[in-house]
Amino acid sequence: MTTKKQDPVDINKESSVGLRKMQELKAAGMNPSPAKEENKHTIQQGLTEPHDSDVSIAGRVMLKRDMGKLAVCTLRDETGDIQIALKKGEIDEGAFKLFVKKVDAGDIITVVGKRFQTHKGEESVLVTGWMMATKALLPLPDKFHGIQDEELRLRKRYLDLLMDPELREIFQKKARFWEVTRNFLKEKGFFEVETPYLETTTGGAEASPFATHHNDFDLDVFLRISVGELWQKRLMAAGFEKTFEIGRVFRNEGSSPDHLQEFTNMEFYWAYANYRDGMKLVQELYQTIATKVFGKTTFTSKGFEYDLAGDWPEIDYVEEVKKQTGVDVIIASEEEMKAKLKELKVEYEGENKERLTDTLWKYCRKNIAGPVF
């Protein structure tokens, strides 16, 4: 996929315009960045107010159109969008002129006015007064195309979230995902714990850790690569029978769309249970997440359609790798495994059999759809 390279914004030029407008707002008696704003309604609350009722809302100007005696804007807060209209004769003339000349897309403003519906049926607010909450110094990205430059999009994630409602929804669903996970485990009697992020020896996975030095103890330490596996096992020895932790882990390895060097993970430990109990718990957990976060159990991902409902099938690890690659990972030599990976044009790191086996499995699992043990 190729992405269009956006023309660079002249930051100095654009910010000088914003700074000049800030000074002009001050000269007109308006604070362009007050410490507090009084807004009584979120935009969602404002939309539910009856027509002709008074509302007071704050939000970011996403789109602004000036049409002589009328100025129309789309205002956004975290609850949604609403249209606001400023009309000569319905607002102080000085306030109207100041709005037309000094307010830009990207500014955050507070407005008071009356709810109404346009002749096209759009729910709106007829503004009778407004105040600047925060003057933006730089323009927003193009409204209709968003951020086209992939590098800029990833470096300035806040702009991407601001301009892309679908991405913002994913961001919110992620928070809900972990909330549901936490509540599910607590309802099952698991005790949430916090374990150290800095360890003298990393455990729980074969990965390269980030290393640093503890000056007070004159000790080399590592950022953890698992969510407290060794610590949670010690807690079991201490008498805690059902524990879990949700937290960040760090792996000093390559980055890709499927791998980050820092990510959130969850691990649980359960005394008097076997792997079958764990499988049942995991299945129920994901089915609960699917219904409570997404409202469904059927999904499409990377060309596959699958359903999380019902009992999940089981496959044999060794047999599946053998079926797809012809390699029996139990008896194959490291050289045979390397030759197969080269034939499959799969890049790999590490020379030992464990890493080679894992790389073969990662090749195979991309061809398997849906939940499976």
Short mmCIF file of C-alpha atoms in Angstrom, two decimals:
data_model
loop_
_atom_site.label_atom_id
_atom_site.label_comp_id
_atom_site.label_asym_id
_atom_site.label_seq_id
_atom_site.Cartn_x
_atom_site.Cartn_y
_atom_site.Cartn_z
CA MET A 1 0.00 0.00 0.00
CA THR A 2 1.32 3.43 -0.89
CA THR A 3 0.42 6.61 0.94
CA LYS A 4 0.36 10.10 -0.39
CA LYS A 5 3.12 12.36 0.91
CA GLN A 6 1.49 15.48 2.28
CA ASP A 7 2.89 18.91 1.62
CA PRO A 8 4.66 20.03 4.77
CA VAL A 9 2.95 22.73 6.84
CA ASP A 10 5.02 25.86 7.36
CA ILE A 11 4.79 25.74 11.16
CA ASN A 12 6.38 29.13 11.71
CA LYS A 13 4.03 30.85 9.28
CA GLU A 14 0.90 29.12 10.55
CA SER A 15 1.73 29.59 14.23
CA SER A 16 2.48 33.27 13.68
CA VAL A 17 -1.06 33.69 12.31
CA GLY A 18 -2.48 31.92 15.36
CA LEU A 19 -0.38 33.99 17.76
CA ARG A 20 -1.47 37.21 16.05
CA LYS A 21 -5.15 36.23 16.41
CA MET A 22 -4.55 35.42 20.08
CA GLN A 23 -3.22 38.94 20.64
CA GLU A 24 -6.16 40.42 18.75
CA LEU A 25 -8.59 38.46 20.93
CA LYS A 26 -6.85 39.83 24.03
CA ALA A 27 -7.06 43.36 22.61
CA ALA A 28 -10.79 42.83 22.10
CA GLY A 29 -11.17 41.86 25.77
CA MET A 30 -11.38 38.09 25.36
CA ASN A 31 -8.97 35.68 27.08
CA PRO A 32 -7.88 33.15 24.38
CA SER A 33 -6.96 30.50 26.98
CA PRO A 34 -8.94 30.92 30.22
CA ALA A 35 -8.24 28.65 33.18
CA LYS A 36 -11.87 27.50 33.41
CA GLU A 37 -14.91 27.37 31.16
CA GLU A 38 -18.50 26.97 32.26
CA ASN A 39 -20.30 24.52 29.99
CA LYS A 40 -23.42 22.90 31.39
CA HIS A 41 -23.95 20.27 28.73
CA THR A 42 -21.94 17.79 26.73
CA ILE A 43 -22.83 17.80 23.05
CA GLN A 44 -24.77 14.57 23.49
CA GLN A 45 -26.73 16.13 26.34
CA GLY A 46 -27.31 19.24 24.25
CA LEU A 47 -28.75 17.14 21.43
CA THR A 48 -31.31 15.63 23.80
CA GLU A 49 -32.52 19.03 25.03
CA PRO A 50 -35.90 20.12 23.56
CA HIS A 51 -36.06 22.78 20.85
CA ASP A 52 -36.06 26.41 22.09
CA SER A 53 -34.34 25.38 25.33
CA ASP A 54 -31.12 27.08 26.45
CA VAL A 55 -27.88 25.10 26.20
CA SER A 56 -24.25 25.77 27.05
CA ILE A 57 -21.69 23.52 25.35
CA ALA A 58 -17.97 23.44 24.64
CA GLY A 59 -16.13 21.71 21.83
CA ARG A 60 -13.56 21.88 19.07
CA VAL A 61 -14.43 23.63 15.81
CA MET A 62 -14.04 20.93 13.17
CA LEU A 63 -15.49 22.80 10.18
CA LYS A 64 -16.34 26.50 9.73
CA ARG A 65 -18.24 28.25 6.95
CA ASP A 66 -18.81 31.98 6.74
CA MET A 67 -21.73 33.11 4.58
CA GLY A 68 -22.05 36.85 5.07
CA LYS A 69 -24.71 37.28 7.72
CA LEU A 70 -24.44 33.66 8.81
CA ALA A 71 -21.58 31.56 10.18
CA VAL A 72 -22.01 27.79 10.57
CA CYS A 73 -19.67 25.41 12.40
CA THR A 74 -19.43 21.77 13.35
CA LEU A 75 -18.53 21.50 17.02
CA ARG A 76 -17.11 18.27 18.50
CA ASP A 77 -16.46 16.94 21.98
CA GLU A 78 -15.84 13.35 23.09
CA THR A 79 -19.59 12.58 23.03
CA GLY A 80 -20.30 13.63 19.44
CA ASP A 81 -20.81 16.45 16.93
CA ILE A 82 -23.36 19.24 16.69
CA GLN A 83 -23.92 22.11 14.29
CA ILE A 84 -23.88 25.66 15.65
CA ALA A 85 -25.04 28.77 13.79
CA LEU A 86 -24.26 32.44 14.44
CA LYS A 87 -26.68 34.84 12.76
CA LYS A 88 -26.49 38.62 12.59
CA GLY A 89 -29.29 40.09 14.67
CA GLU A 90 -29.36 37.07 17.00
CA ILE A 91 -25.98 37.84 18.61
CA ASP A 92 -24.05 41.00 19.50
CA GLU A 93 -22.56 42.43 16.31
CA GLY A 94 -19.09 42.75 17.82
CA ALA A 95 -19.17 39.13 18.98
CA PHE A 96 -20.29 38.04 15.51
CA LYS A 97 -17.45 39.90 13.75
CA LEU A 98 -14.89 38.61 16.24
CA PHE A 99 -16.07 35.05 15.65
CA VAL A 100 -15.93 35.33 11.86
CA LYS A 101 -12.44 36.86 11.85
CA LYS A 102 -10.69 35.15 14.75
CA VAL A 103 -12.16 31.65 15.09
CA ASP A 104 -10.62 28.85 13.01
CA ALA A 105 -11.04 25.12 12.64
CA GLY A 106 -9.13 23.54 15.53
CA ASP A 107 -10.11 26.17 18.11
CA ILE A 108 -11.98 25.04 21.21
CA ILE A 109 -14.87 27.33 22.11
CA THR A 110 -17.79 27.57 24.53
CA VAL A 111 -21.17 28.68 23.22
CA VAL A 112 -24.55 29.46 24.71
CA GLY A 113 -27.70 29.50 22.67
CA LYS A 114 -31.03 27.89 21.87
CA ARG A 115 -31.67 24.47 20.42
CA PHE A 116 -33.38 24.33 17.03
CA GLN A 117 -33.70 22.18 13.95
CA THR A 118 -32.77 23.43 10.49
CA HIS A 119 -35.16 23.16 7.55
CA LYS A 120 -33.04 20.18 6.44
CA GLY A 121 -33.66 18.46 9.76
CA GLU A 122 -30.21 18.94 11.29
CA GLU A 123 -30.16 19.37 15.07
CA SER A 124 -28.39 22.64 15.84
CA VAL A 125 -27.78 25.47 18.30
CA LEU A 126 -28.47 29.11 17.46
CA VAL A 127 -25.63 30.87 19.27
CA THR A 128 -26.36 33.96 21.37
CA GLY A 129 -22.91 34.18 22.98
CA TRP A 130 -19.49 32.57 22.75
CA MET A 131 -16.07 32.50 24.40
CA MET A 132 -12.70 31.17 23.31
CA ALA A 133 -11.50 28.21 25.42
CA THR A 134 -8.26 27.43 23.55
CA LYS A 135 -6.93 29.13 20.44
CA ALA A 136 -5.24 26.64 18.07
CA LEU A 137 -1.93 27.78 16.62
CA LEU A 138 -1.80 25.25 13.77
CA PRO A 139 -4.51 24.13 11.30
CA LEU A 140 -6.21 20.75 11.40
CA PRO A 141 -5.46 18.15 8.71
CA ASP A 142 -7.75 18.02 5.70
CA LYS A 143 -11.26 17.15 6.92
CA PHE A 144 -12.19 14.77 4.13
CA HIS A 145 -8.88 12.98 3.60
CA GLY A 146 -7.41 13.04 7.11
CA ILE A 147 -3.69 12.42 7.48
CA GLN A 148 -2.41 10.76 4.32
CA ASP A 149 1.26 10.68 5.28
CA GLU A 150 1.71 7.35 7.12
CA GLU A 151 4.76 8.51 9.09
CA LEU A 152 3.02 11.72 10.19
CA ARG A 153 -0.07 9.71 11.17
CA LEU A 154 1.95 7.45 13.45
CA ARG A 155 4.10 10.23 14.91
CA LYS A 156 1.13 12.49 15.67
CA ARG A 157 -1.37 9.92 16.88
CA TYR A 158 -3.45 12.55 18.64
CA LEU A 159 -4.28 14.17 15.29
CA ASP A 160 -5.17 10.80 13.81
CA LEU A 161 -7.54 10.11 16.71
CA LEU A 162 -9.07 13.57 16.40
CA MET A 163 -9.78 13.26 12.68
CA ASP A 164 -10.76 9.57 12.41
CA PRO A 165 -13.98 8.57 14.27
CA GLU A 166 -13.44 4.87 13.51
CA LEU A 167 -9.97 4.93 15.04
CA ARG A 168 -11.33 6.76 18.08
CA GLU A 169 -13.96 4.04 18.48
CA ILE A 170 -11.25 1.35 18.41
CA PHE A 171 -9.35 3.30 21.08
CA GLN A 172 -12.47 3.31 23.27
CA LYS A 173 -13.17 -0.37 22.61
CA LYS A 174 -9.65 -1.23 23.76
CA ALA A 175 -10.36 0.35 27.14
CA ARG A 176 -13.67 -1.53 27.33
CA PHE A 177 -11.85 -4.77 26.40
CA TRP A 178 -9.63 -4.57 29.47
CA GLU A 179 -12.48 -3.41 31.69
CA VAL A 180 -14.55 -6.47 30.75
CA THR A 181 -11.52 -8.75 31.20
CA ARG A 182 -10.85 -7.38 34.68
CA ASN A 183 -14.49 -7.65 35.78
CA PHE A 184 -14.84 -11.18 34.38
CA LEU A 185 -11.83 -12.48 36.29
CA LYS A 186 -12.88 -10.79 39.53
CA GLU A 187 -16.35 -12.32 39.22
CA LYS A 188 -14.63 -15.71 38.87
CA GLY A 189 -12.86 -15.14 42.18
CA PHE A 190 -9.45 -14.07 40.86
CA PHE A 191 -7.44 -11.55 42.86
CA GLU A 192 -5.78 -8.72 40.92
CA VAL A 193 -2.11 -8.17 41.75
CA GLU A 194 0.72 -5.85 40.71
CA THR A 195 4.19 -7.32 40.29
CA PRO A 196 7.55 -5.63 39.58
CA TYR A 197 8.32 -4.21 36.15
CA LEU A 198 12.05 -4.26 36.89
CA GLU A 199 13.54 -7.74 37.32
CA THR A 200 17.01 -9.09 37.93
CA THR A 201 16.21 -12.06 35.73
CA THR A 202 13.46 -12.14 33.11
CA GLY A 203 11.13 -15.10 32.95
CA GLY A 204 8.01 -16.29 31.18
CA ALA A 205 9.07 -16.05 27.56
CA GLU A 206 12.07 -16.31 25.30
CA ALA A 207 12.52 -12.71 24.25
CA SER A 208 15.19 -10.02 24.40
CA PRO A 209 14.64 -7.63 27.31
CA PHE A 210 15.41 -3.94 27.68
CA ALA A 211 18.33 -3.59 30.08
CA THR A 212 19.14 -0.75 32.49
CA HIS A 213 21.11 -0.19 35.68
CA HIS A 214 19.88 0.34 39.24
CA ASN A 215 22.27 2.94 40.67
CA ASP A 216 21.29 2.58 44.34
CA PHE A 217 21.90 -1.20 44.39
CA ASP A 218 24.60 -1.08 41.67
CA LEU A 219 22.65 -3.80 39.88
CA ASP A 220 21.80 -4.54 36.25
CA VAL A 221 18.05 -4.97 35.83
CA PHE A 222 15.61 -5.66 32.98
CA LEU A 223 12.16 -4.51 32.00
CA ARG A 224 9.88 -7.53 32.27
CA ILE A 225 8.93 -9.55 29.20
CA SER A 226 5.94 -11.29 30.83
CA VAL A 227 3.21 -10.16 33.21
CA GLY A 228 4.78 -11.30 36.44
CA GLU A 229 4.85 -15.03 35.73
CA LEU A 230 7.56 -15.83 38.26
CA TRP A 231 6.10 -13.44 40.82
CA GLN A 232 2.57 -14.82 40.48
CA LYS A 233 3.90 -18.35 40.98
CA ARG A 234 5.52 -17.14 44.21
CA LEU A 235 2.19 -15.65 45.26
CA MET A 236 0.64 -19.09 44.79
CA ALA A 237 3.33 -20.46 47.10
CA ALA A 238 2.28 -17.72 49.54
CA GLY A 239 -1.29 -19.04 49.53
CA PHE A 240 -3.00 -16.89 46.89
CA GLU A 241 -4.88 -19.48 44.84
CA LYS A 242 -6.32 -17.40 41.98
CA THR A 243 -4.40 -14.33 40.77
CA PHE A 244 -4.19 -12.23 37.63
CA GLU A 245 -2.38 -9.14 36.42
CA ILE A 246 -3.05 -6.77 33.53
CA GLY A 247 0.03 -4.72 32.70
CA ARG A 248 2.70 -3.63 30.27
CA VAL A 249 5.45 -5.90 28.98
CA PHE A 250 8.53 -4.93 26.99
CA ARG A 251 10.48 -6.79 24.33
CA ASN A 252 13.58 -5.32 22.75
CA GLU A 253 13.00 -6.89 19.35
CA GLY A 254 11.80 -6.02 15.87
CA SER A 255 8.62 -4.02 15.26
CA SER A 256 5.90 -4.83 12.73
CA PRO A 257 2.12 -4.40 12.34
CA ASP A 258 1.82 -7.59 14.45
CA HIS A 259 4.54 -6.85 17.02
CA LEU A 260 5.15 -3.88 19.29
CA GLN A 261 8.07 -3.50 21.67
CA GLU A 262 5.70 -2.39 24.43
CA PHE A 263 2.18 -3.77 24.87
CA THR A 264 -0.48 -4.68 27.41
CA ASN A 265 -0.93 -8.29 28.41
CA MET A 266 -2.79 -10.38 30.98
CA GLU A 267 -1.73 -13.52 32.82
CA PHE A 268 -3.69 -15.52 35.38
CA TYR A 269 -2.69 -18.35 37.73
CA TRP A 270 -5.13 -20.82 39.25
CA ALA A 271 -4.43 -23.44 41.89
CA TYR A 272 -6.18 -26.84 41.80
CA ALA A 273 -7.03 -26.37 38.10
CA ASN A 274 -5.61 -28.19 35.10
CA TYR A 275 -5.14 -27.02 31.52
CA ARG A 276 -8.68 -28.10 30.61
CA ASP A 277 -10.07 -25.74 33.26
CA GLY A 278 -7.85 -23.00 31.83
CA MET A 279 -9.12 -23.65 28.30
CA LYS A 280 -12.74 -23.42 29.45
CA LEU A 281 -12.03 -20.16 31.28
CA VAL A 282 -10.27 -18.60 28.27
CA GLN A 283 -13.11 -19.59 25.93
CA GLU A 284 -15.72 -18.07 28.22
CA LEU A 285 -13.59 -14.93 28.71
CA TYR A 286 -13.31 -14.22 24.98
CA GLN A 287 -16.99 -14.95 24.39
CA THR A 288 -17.84 -12.48 27.17
CA ILE A 289 -15.52 -9.83 25.69
CA ALA A 290 -17.04 -10.32 22.22
CA THR A 291 -20.63 -9.86 23.39
CA LYS A 292 -20.01 -7.02 25.86
CA VAL A 293 -17.49 -5.00 23.82
CA PHE A 294 -18.58 -5.67 20.24
CA GLY A 295 -22.16 -6.93 20.70
CA LYS A 296 -21.51 -9.98 18.50
CA THR A 297 -19.46 -13.17 18.25
CA THR A 298 -18.91 -13.32 14.48
CA PHE A 299 -15.97 -11.43 12.97
CA THR A 300 -13.98 -11.05 9.76
CA SER A 301 -10.22 -10.57 9.96
CA LYS A 302 -7.44 -10.84 7.36
CA GLY A 303 -9.76 -12.58 4.90
CA PHE A 304 -11.12 -15.08 7.43
CA GLU A 305 -14.63 -15.24 8.85
CA TYR A 306 -15.04 -16.86 12.24
CA ASP A 307 -17.41 -17.24 15.20
CA LEU A 308 -16.30 -17.21 18.84
CA ALA A 309 -19.56 -18.80 20.04
CA GLY A 310 -19.89 -22.47 20.95
CA ASP A 311 -17.10 -24.92 21.79
CA TRP A 312 -13.76 -24.23 20.15
CA PRO A 313 -12.07 -26.95 18.10
CA GLU A 314 -8.73 -28.50 19.08
CA ILE A 315 -5.79 -29.26 16.80
CA ASP A 316 -2.52 -31.06 17.42
CA TYR A 317 0.41 -28.63 17.31
CA VAL A 318 2.94 -31.08 15.91
CA GLU A 319 0.54 -32.57 13.35
CA GLU A 320 -0.61 -29.17 12.12
CA VAL A 321 2.97 -27.98 11.46
CA LYS A 322 3.71 -31.30 9.75
CA LYS A 323 0.56 -31.04 7.60
CA GLN A 324 1.37 -27.53 6.41
CA THR A 325 5.16 -27.74 6.07
CA GLY A 326 6.07 -31.42 6.04
CA VAL A 327 8.34 -30.91 9.05
CA ASP A 328 7.99 -33.03 12.20
CA VAL A 329 9.31 -30.61 14.82
CA ILE A 330 9.89 -33.46 17.30
CA ILE A 331 12.48 -35.27 15.22
CA ALA A 332 13.65 -32.68 12.67
CA SER A 333 17.15 -31.27 13.02
CA GLU A 334 17.87 -27.57 13.22
CA GLU A 335 19.39 -27.67 9.75
CA GLU A 336 16.26 -29.29 8.30
CA MET A 337 14.09 -26.64 9.93
CA LYS A 338 16.28 -23.82 8.62
CA ALA A 339 16.13 -25.32 5.12
CA LYS A 340 12.33 -25.45 5.25
CA LEU A 341 12.08 -21.84 6.46
CA LYS A 342 14.39 -20.77 3.63
CA GLU A 343 12.22 -22.70 1.15
CA LEU A 344 9.12 -20.98 2.55
CA LYS A 345 10.91 -17.61 2.33
CA VAL A 346 10.30 -16.99 6.02
CA GLU A 347 12.74 -14.77 7.91
CA TYR A 348 13.73 -15.99 11.35
CA GLU A 349 15.80 -14.94 14.33
CA GLY A 350 17.69 -17.28 16.60
CA GLU A 351 19.50 -20.52 15.86
CA ASN A 352 18.10 -22.88 18.50
CA LYS A 353 15.38 -25.42 17.90
CA GLU A 354 12.84 -23.68 20.12
CA ARG A 355 12.95 -20.45 18.09
CA LEU A 356 12.93 -22.33 14.78
CA THR A 357 9.91 -24.35 15.91
CA ASP A 358 8.12 -21.18 16.99
CA THR A 359 8.83 -19.53 13.62
CA LEU A 360 7.40 -22.55 11.76
CA TRP A 361 4.28 -22.38 13.93
CA LYS A 362 3.84 -18.65 13.30
CA TYR A 363 3.95 -19.40 9.56
CA CYS A 364 1.27 -22.09 9.98
CA ARG A 365 -1.07 -20.19 12.28
CA LYS A 366 -1.67 -17.50 9.66
CA ASN A 367 -3.55 -20.13 7.67
CA ILE A 368 -5.88 -21.08 10.52
CA ALA A 369 -9.19 -19.25 10.93
CA GLY A 370 -11.02 -18.53 14.14
CA PRO A 371 -10.61 -19.68 17.73
CA VAL A 372 -8.80 -22.96 18.26
CA PHE A 373 -6.90 -24.77 20.97
#
